[in-house]
Amino acid sequence: MNRSLLAMCRRRFARRQWCTCAAKCPAASYTSTSVRLFQDQTSSSANMSRGLPKKWPIAGVDHVVLVASGKGGVGKSTTAVNLALALGLAQNNVSVGLLDADIYGPSIPKMMNIYGQPELTKQNMMKPLVNYGIKCMSMGFLVDENSPIVWRGLMVMQAVERLIRQVQWGPLDILVIDMPPGTGDTQLSLSQLIPVNGAIIVSTPQDIALMDVRRGVEMFKKVDIPVFGVVQNMNVFRCPSCGHETHIFGNNGAHRLAEEIKIDFLGDIPLDVSIQETCDTGRPIVVSQPTSSQSQDYAAIAHQVLMKLGYGDC
């Protein structure tokens, strides 16, 4: 085939007019994979237009709670870890799991001080790794700590589904899912894959962060996931020497926003070095300093979550 005919084939491909030269066409290697991908995506879009796929519960899991944030860097993962631990300590008969759905930046292994790869059951299901009584699963258990995950959205969604469906979570009362920041593929995929009892949004009081809280709340409303409320993180810094309080990121911005958009305000978490240090060393403050005021703040939030899940007076 001469160059002019090859160029024509490629122009047809660009206009979605598939090359008719069949297997003999040198452009086949250029077009075949992309054509199949486009056709798969078109078929998927057509199926979606007829209605969202049926949601299937996670086997053996009674309740699912998402911990989300509109913006990164607001302390979402720290909140998710300490909340999961506080839920487990609030009632002795409540079993809790923690799923790290942040595929690109998994942090649960370090915060929960768990390393190694999960074992497989006879049914080829992964067993969650356990520490502090919490079942945990993360992409960080499956890849080298220093290896970047350079994946497109479709691969990320497949990985999230496997962490949900191919892990032996049950029996479990509450699964806390640490979401990636933003309103992207993972959030949409989870909303379509599994029934979710509620979402908790973590934010600092800063106006820039609160703009993304609004977007997050609207996203969850569109996918019919109840918003349990907002947690205001890093609201105040107390000087360890003199006790003077400084509102580094603003004062009570998340509280005011919660009132404005009519969602519950779940509580305040201070900007405190002990919260950071204990998570960095794999001994979260809820278990390493259970009587501290910071741990009590997390316990108060966990109490509200349990009430929303129908556990009654805890």
Short mmCIF file of C-alpha atoms in Angstrom, two decimals:
data_model
loop_
_atom_site.label_atom_id
_atom_site.label_comp_id
_atom_site.label_asym_id
_atom_site.label_seq_id
_atom_site.Cartn_x
_atom_site.Cartn_y
_atom_site.Cartn_z
CA MET A 1 0.00 0.00 0.00
CA ASN A 2 1.35 3.43 -0.92
CA ARG A 3 1.64 6.36 1.44
CA SER A 4 -1.38 8.20 0.06
CA LEU A 5 -3.68 5.24 0.72
CA LEU A 6 -2.25 4.80 4.21
CA ALA A 7 -2.90 8.49 4.91
CA MET A 8 -6.48 8.06 3.70
CA CYS A 9 -7.00 5.14 6.07
CA ARG A 10 -5.80 7.21 8.98
CA ARG A 11 -8.06 10.11 8.01
CA ARG A 12 -10.99 7.72 7.96
CA PHE A 13 -10.01 6.51 11.42
CA ALA A 14 -9.95 10.09 12.72
CA ARG A 15 -13.52 10.56 11.39
CA ARG A 16 -14.63 7.23 12.95
CA GLN A 17 -14.94 5.79 9.39
CA TRP A 18 -13.14 2.51 9.86
CA CYS A 19 -10.65 1.36 7.29
CA THR A 20 -12.10 -1.24 4.88
CA CYS A 21 -8.74 -2.66 3.83
CA ALA A 22 -9.07 -5.40 6.48
CA ALA A 23 -6.03 -7.32 7.68
CA LYS A 24 -3.91 -6.46 4.64
CA CYS A 25 -3.94 -2.78 5.48
CA PRO A 26 -0.68 -1.54 7.07
CA ALA A 27 -2.82 0.85 9.08
CA ALA A 28 -4.45 -2.09 10.87
CA SER A 29 -1.88 -2.02 13.67
CA TYR A 30 -2.52 1.70 13.98
CA THR A 31 -6.29 1.36 14.12
CA SER A 32 -7.31 -2.03 15.47
CA THR A 33 -6.61 -1.50 19.17
CA SER A 34 -7.99 2.03 19.17
CA VAL A 35 -11.09 0.95 17.23
CA ARG A 36 -11.84 -1.81 19.74
CA LEU A 37 -11.31 0.60 22.63
CA PHE A 38 -13.61 3.19 21.09
CA GLN A 39 -16.27 0.58 20.32
CA ASP A 40 -16.07 -0.78 23.89
CA GLN A 41 -16.44 2.72 25.28
CA THR A 42 -19.38 3.43 22.96
CA SER A 43 -21.07 0.19 23.99
CA SER A 44 -20.45 0.99 27.66
CA SER A 45 -21.91 4.48 27.23
CA ALA A 46 -24.98 2.99 25.57
CA ASN A 47 -25.46 0.59 28.45
CA MET A 48 -25.05 3.41 30.95
CA SER A 49 -27.65 5.47 29.11
CA ARG A 50 -30.17 2.69 29.77
CA GLY A 51 -29.52 2.94 33.50
CA LEU A 52 -26.73 2.55 36.02
CA PRO A 53 -25.47 -0.96 36.78
CA LYS A 54 -26.99 -2.77 39.74
CA LYS A 55 -25.15 -2.18 43.00
CA TRP A 56 -23.98 -5.30 44.80
CA PRO A 57 -23.14 -5.19 48.51
CA ILE A 58 -19.68 -6.22 49.64
CA ALA A 59 -19.92 -9.80 50.85
CA GLY A 60 -20.07 -9.94 54.64
CA VAL A 61 -20.02 -6.15 55.16
CA ASP A 62 -23.01 -4.51 56.85
CA HIS A 63 -22.19 -0.80 56.48
CA VAL A 64 -19.92 1.29 54.23
CA VAL A 65 -18.77 4.79 55.19
CA LEU A 66 -16.68 6.98 52.87
CA VAL A 67 -14.18 9.51 54.18
CA ALA A 68 -13.67 12.05 51.43
CA SER A 69 -12.32 15.51 50.72
CA GLY A 70 -12.67 17.92 47.86
CA LYS A 71 -9.00 18.87 48.07
CA GLY A 72 -5.80 17.06 49.01
CA GLY A 73 -3.71 17.98 52.03
CA VAL A 74 -6.56 18.53 54.48
CA GLY A 75 -5.81 15.50 56.68
CA LYS A 76 -8.37 13.12 55.21
CA SER A 77 -6.32 9.92 55.60
CA THR A 78 -5.31 10.84 59.15
CA THR A 79 -8.98 11.37 59.94
CA ALA A 80 -10.00 8.10 58.27
CA VAL A 81 -7.44 6.08 60.26
CA ASN A 82 -8.30 7.60 63.63
CA LEU A 83 -12.03 7.43 62.91
CA ALA A 84 -11.81 3.72 62.05
CA LEU A 85 -9.92 3.07 65.28
CA ALA A 86 -12.37 5.16 67.30
CA LEU A 87 -15.30 3.24 65.79
CA GLY A 88 -13.69 -0.02 66.78
CA LEU A 89 -13.15 1.18 70.34
CA ALA A 90 -16.58 2.75 70.77
CA GLN A 91 -18.36 -0.59 71.05
CA ASN A 92 -16.63 -3.86 71.77
CA ASN A 93 -18.90 -5.81 69.45
CA VAL A 94 -18.38 -3.60 66.36
CA SER A 95 -15.87 -4.94 63.85
CA VAL A 96 -14.26 -2.35 61.57
CA GLY A 97 -12.28 -2.48 58.34
CA LEU A 98 -10.30 0.20 56.51
CA LEU A 99 -9.91 0.30 52.72
CA ASP A 100 -7.34 2.62 51.18
CA ALA A 101 -8.96 3.61 47.87
CA ASP A 102 -6.29 6.20 47.06
CA ILE A 103 -4.52 4.14 44.40
CA TYR A 104 -1.96 6.78 43.46
CA GLY A 105 -0.97 7.74 46.99
CA PRO A 106 -1.65 4.92 49.47
CA SER A 107 -0.83 5.98 53.03
CA ILE A 108 -2.69 3.46 55.18
CA PRO A 109 0.23 0.97 55.40
CA LYS A 110 2.50 3.54 57.07
CA MET A 111 -0.15 5.04 59.31
CA MET A 112 -1.38 1.62 60.48
CA ASN A 113 2.17 0.20 60.66
CA ILE A 114 1.35 -2.75 58.40
CA TYR A 115 3.73 -4.10 55.78
CA GLY A 116 3.87 -7.20 53.64
CA GLN A 117 1.63 -8.82 51.07
CA PRO A 118 -1.80 -10.30 51.83
CA GLU A 119 -2.25 -14.06 51.87
CA LEU A 120 -4.71 -15.81 49.58
CA THR A 121 -7.58 -18.06 50.62
CA LYS A 122 -8.45 -21.32 48.88
CA GLN A 123 -10.99 -19.31 46.90
CA ASN A 124 -8.17 -17.03 45.68
CA MET A 125 -9.43 -14.12 47.80
CA MET A 126 -6.99 -11.77 49.51
CA LYS A 127 -7.01 -11.71 53.29
CA PRO A 128 -6.92 -8.21 54.81
CA LEU A 129 -3.91 -7.40 56.96
CA VAL A 130 -4.83 -6.62 60.55
CA ASN A 131 -3.42 -4.25 63.16
CA TYR A 132 -5.02 -2.65 66.22
CA GLY A 133 -8.03 -4.88 65.53
CA ILE A 134 -8.74 -3.22 62.16
CA LYS A 135 -8.81 -5.17 58.89
CA CYS A 136 -6.89 -3.19 56.28
CA MET A 137 -6.35 -3.36 52.53
CA SER A 138 -4.36 -0.99 50.35
CA MET A 139 -2.61 -0.88 47.01
CA GLY A 140 0.44 -0.12 49.15
CA PHE A 141 0.47 -3.79 50.19
CA LEU A 142 0.73 -4.91 46.56
CA VAL A 143 3.43 -2.63 45.15
CA ASP A 144 6.84 -1.47 46.28
CA GLU A 145 6.72 1.52 48.60
CA ASN A 146 8.81 3.69 46.26
CA SER A 147 7.19 2.59 43.00
CA PRO A 148 4.91 5.18 41.37
CA ILE A 149 1.58 3.95 40.05
CA VAL A 150 1.26 5.43 36.57
CA TRP A 151 -2.16 4.22 35.46
CA ARG A 152 -5.01 5.61 33.44
CA GLY A 153 -8.47 5.95 34.91
CA LEU A 154 -9.79 2.60 33.65
CA MET A 155 -6.98 0.67 35.35
CA VAL A 156 -7.55 2.60 38.58
CA MET A 157 -11.24 1.73 38.55
CA GLN A 158 -10.44 -1.95 37.97
CA ALA A 159 -7.97 -1.90 40.87
CA VAL A 160 -10.55 -0.35 43.19
CA GLU A 161 -13.12 -2.97 42.21
CA ARG A 162 -10.65 -5.75 42.96
CA LEU A 163 -9.85 -4.30 46.37
CA ILE A 164 -13.58 -4.46 47.05
CA ARG A 165 -14.63 -7.74 45.43
CA GLN A 166 -11.49 -9.89 45.71
CA VAL A 167 -10.82 -9.28 49.41
CA GLN A 168 -12.33 -11.43 52.15
CA TRP A 169 -13.74 -8.53 54.16
CA GLY A 170 -16.50 -10.32 56.01
CA PRO A 171 -17.74 -10.70 58.57
CA LEU A 172 -17.52 -6.95 59.16
CA ASP A 173 -19.87 -4.40 60.67
CA ILE A 174 -18.38 -1.21 59.24
CA LEU A 175 -15.99 -0.67 56.33
CA VAL A 176 -14.39 2.78 56.30
CA ILE A 177 -13.11 3.73 52.84
CA ASP A 178 -10.38 6.35 52.62
CA MET A 179 -11.17 8.02 49.30
CA PRO A 180 -8.75 9.90 47.05
CA PRO A 181 -9.28 13.67 47.03
CA GLY A 182 -11.54 15.27 44.47
CA THR A 183 -14.60 14.15 42.52
CA GLY A 184 -13.18 11.79 39.92
CA ASP A 185 -13.29 8.23 38.63
CA THR A 186 -12.94 6.46 41.97
CA GLN A 187 -15.83 8.34 43.54
CA LEU A 188 -18.08 7.66 40.57
CA SER A 189 -17.08 3.99 40.37
CA LEU A 190 -17.74 3.31 44.04
CA SER A 191 -21.12 5.03 43.88
CA GLN A 192 -22.10 2.67 41.04
CA LEU A 193 -20.52 -0.52 42.41
CA ILE A 194 -21.70 -0.75 46.01
CA PRO A 195 -24.41 0.62 48.30
CA VAL A 196 -22.90 3.28 50.57
CA ASN A 197 -24.49 4.26 53.87
CA GLY A 198 -22.93 7.70 54.05
CA ALA A 199 -20.00 9.98 53.34
CA ILE A 200 -17.96 12.16 55.70
CA ILE A 201 -16.22 15.16 54.17
CA VAL A 202 -13.00 16.43 55.74
CA SER A 203 -11.90 20.02 55.27
CA THR A 204 -9.80 22.74 56.80
CA PRO A 205 -11.54 26.05 57.62
CA GLN A 206 -9.78 27.75 54.69
CA ASP A 207 -12.03 29.28 52.03
CA ILE A 208 -10.14 27.58 49.18
CA ALA A 209 -10.73 24.15 50.73
CA LEU A 210 -14.38 24.95 51.47
CA MET A 211 -15.05 25.69 47.79
CA ASP A 212 -14.25 22.04 47.08
CA VAL A 213 -16.43 20.89 49.98
CA ARG A 214 -19.42 22.36 48.16
CA ARG A 215 -18.48 20.43 45.02
CA GLY A 216 -18.06 17.24 47.01
CA VAL A 217 -21.45 17.58 48.66
CA GLU A 218 -23.11 18.19 45.31
CA MET A 219 -21.36 15.17 43.80
CA PHE A 220 -22.60 12.84 46.55
CA LYS A 221 -26.10 14.21 46.16
CA LYS A 222 -26.02 13.47 42.42
CA VAL A 223 -25.01 9.84 43.01
CA ASP A 224 -27.53 9.41 45.88
CA ILE A 225 -25.02 8.94 48.69
CA PRO A 226 -26.11 10.54 51.99
CA VAL A 227 -23.65 13.04 53.45
CA PHE A 228 -23.28 12.33 57.16
CA GLY A 229 -21.56 15.67 57.69
CA VAL A 230 -18.31 17.58 57.63
CA VAL A 231 -15.27 17.29 59.91
CA GLN A 232 -13.30 20.49 60.39
CA ASN A 233 -9.62 19.55 60.57
CA MET A 234 -6.74 21.77 61.71
CA ASN A 235 -9.13 24.42 62.99
CA VAL A 236 -6.90 25.73 65.76
CA PHE A 237 -3.29 25.47 66.83
CA ARG A 238 -2.66 25.52 70.57
CA CYS A 239 0.84 26.50 71.64
CA PRO A 240 2.23 23.62 73.74
CA SER A 241 4.14 26.10 75.93
CA CYS A 242 1.63 28.82 76.75
CA GLY A 243 -1.68 27.43 75.43
CA HIS A 244 -2.29 30.42 73.13
CA GLU A 245 -4.67 29.54 70.28
CA THR A 246 -4.00 30.55 66.67
CA HIS A 247 -6.38 29.90 63.78
CA ILE A 248 -3.80 29.34 61.05
CA PHE A 249 -6.27 28.32 58.33
CA GLY A 250 -9.16 30.50 59.44
CA ASN A 251 -11.75 30.10 62.16
CA ASN A 252 -14.82 27.83 61.92
CA GLY A 253 -15.23 28.13 58.17
CA ALA A 254 -16.42 24.53 57.81
CA HIS A 255 -18.89 25.00 60.65
CA ARG A 256 -20.45 28.01 58.95
CA LEU A 257 -20.54 26.22 55.60
CA ALA A 258 -22.29 23.20 57.13
CA GLU A 259 -25.01 25.48 58.47
CA GLU A 260 -25.30 27.25 55.13
CA ILE A 261 -25.70 24.12 52.98
CA LYS A 262 -27.70 22.32 55.69
CA ILE A 263 -25.49 19.34 56.49
CA ASP A 264 -24.38 18.18 59.92
CA PHE A 265 -21.21 19.47 61.50
CA LEU A 266 -19.56 16.42 63.06
CA GLY A 267 -16.75 18.06 64.99
CA ASP A 268 -13.39 19.81 65.21
CA ILE A 269 -9.91 18.31 65.11
CA PRO A 270 -7.07 20.66 66.16
CA LEU A 271 -3.80 21.22 64.35
CA ASP A 272 -1.63 19.27 66.75
CA VAL A 273 1.86 17.87 66.35
CA SER A 274 1.02 14.73 68.33
CA ILE A 275 -1.59 13.71 65.73
CA GLN A 276 1.02 14.04 62.99
CA GLU A 277 3.81 12.31 64.89
CA THR A 278 1.72 9.33 65.97
CA CYS A 279 0.44 8.69 62.44
CA ASP A 280 3.92 9.03 60.94
CA THR A 281 5.24 6.42 63.36
CA GLY A 282 2.36 4.01 62.76
CA ARG A 283 0.81 4.48 66.21
CA PRO A 284 -2.28 6.68 65.64
CA ILE A 285 -3.21 8.88 68.55
CA VAL A 286 -6.50 7.09 69.23
CA VAL A 287 -4.61 3.93 70.25
CA SER A 288 -1.33 5.42 71.50
CA GLN A 289 -2.88 8.21 73.60
CA PRO A 290 -6.49 7.12 74.13
CA THR A 291 -7.17 9.53 77.02
CA SER A 292 -5.88 12.64 75.20
CA SER A 293 -8.24 15.43 74.23
CA GLN A 294 -7.48 14.75 70.55
CA SER A 295 -8.56 11.13 70.91
CA GLN A 296 -11.75 12.26 72.58
CA ASP A 297 -12.45 14.52 69.60
CA TYR A 298 -12.25 11.53 67.27
CA ALA A 299 -14.37 9.47 69.68
CA ALA A 300 -17.10 12.12 69.61
CA ILE A 301 -17.17 12.02 65.80
CA ALA A 302 -17.24 8.21 65.84
CA HIS A 303 -20.20 8.33 68.25
CA GLN A 304 -22.19 10.45 65.80
CA VAL A 305 -21.35 8.11 62.92
CA LEU A 306 -22.52 5.09 64.91
CA MET A 307 -25.77 6.86 65.71
CA LYS A 308 -26.32 7.58 62.00
CA LEU A 309 -25.69 3.91 61.23
CA GLY A 310 -28.38 2.91 63.71
CA TYR A 311 -26.25 1.56 66.52
CA GLY A 312 -28.20 3.50 69.12
CA ASP A 313 -26.65 4.99 72.23
CA CYS A 314 -22.96 4.07 72.22
#
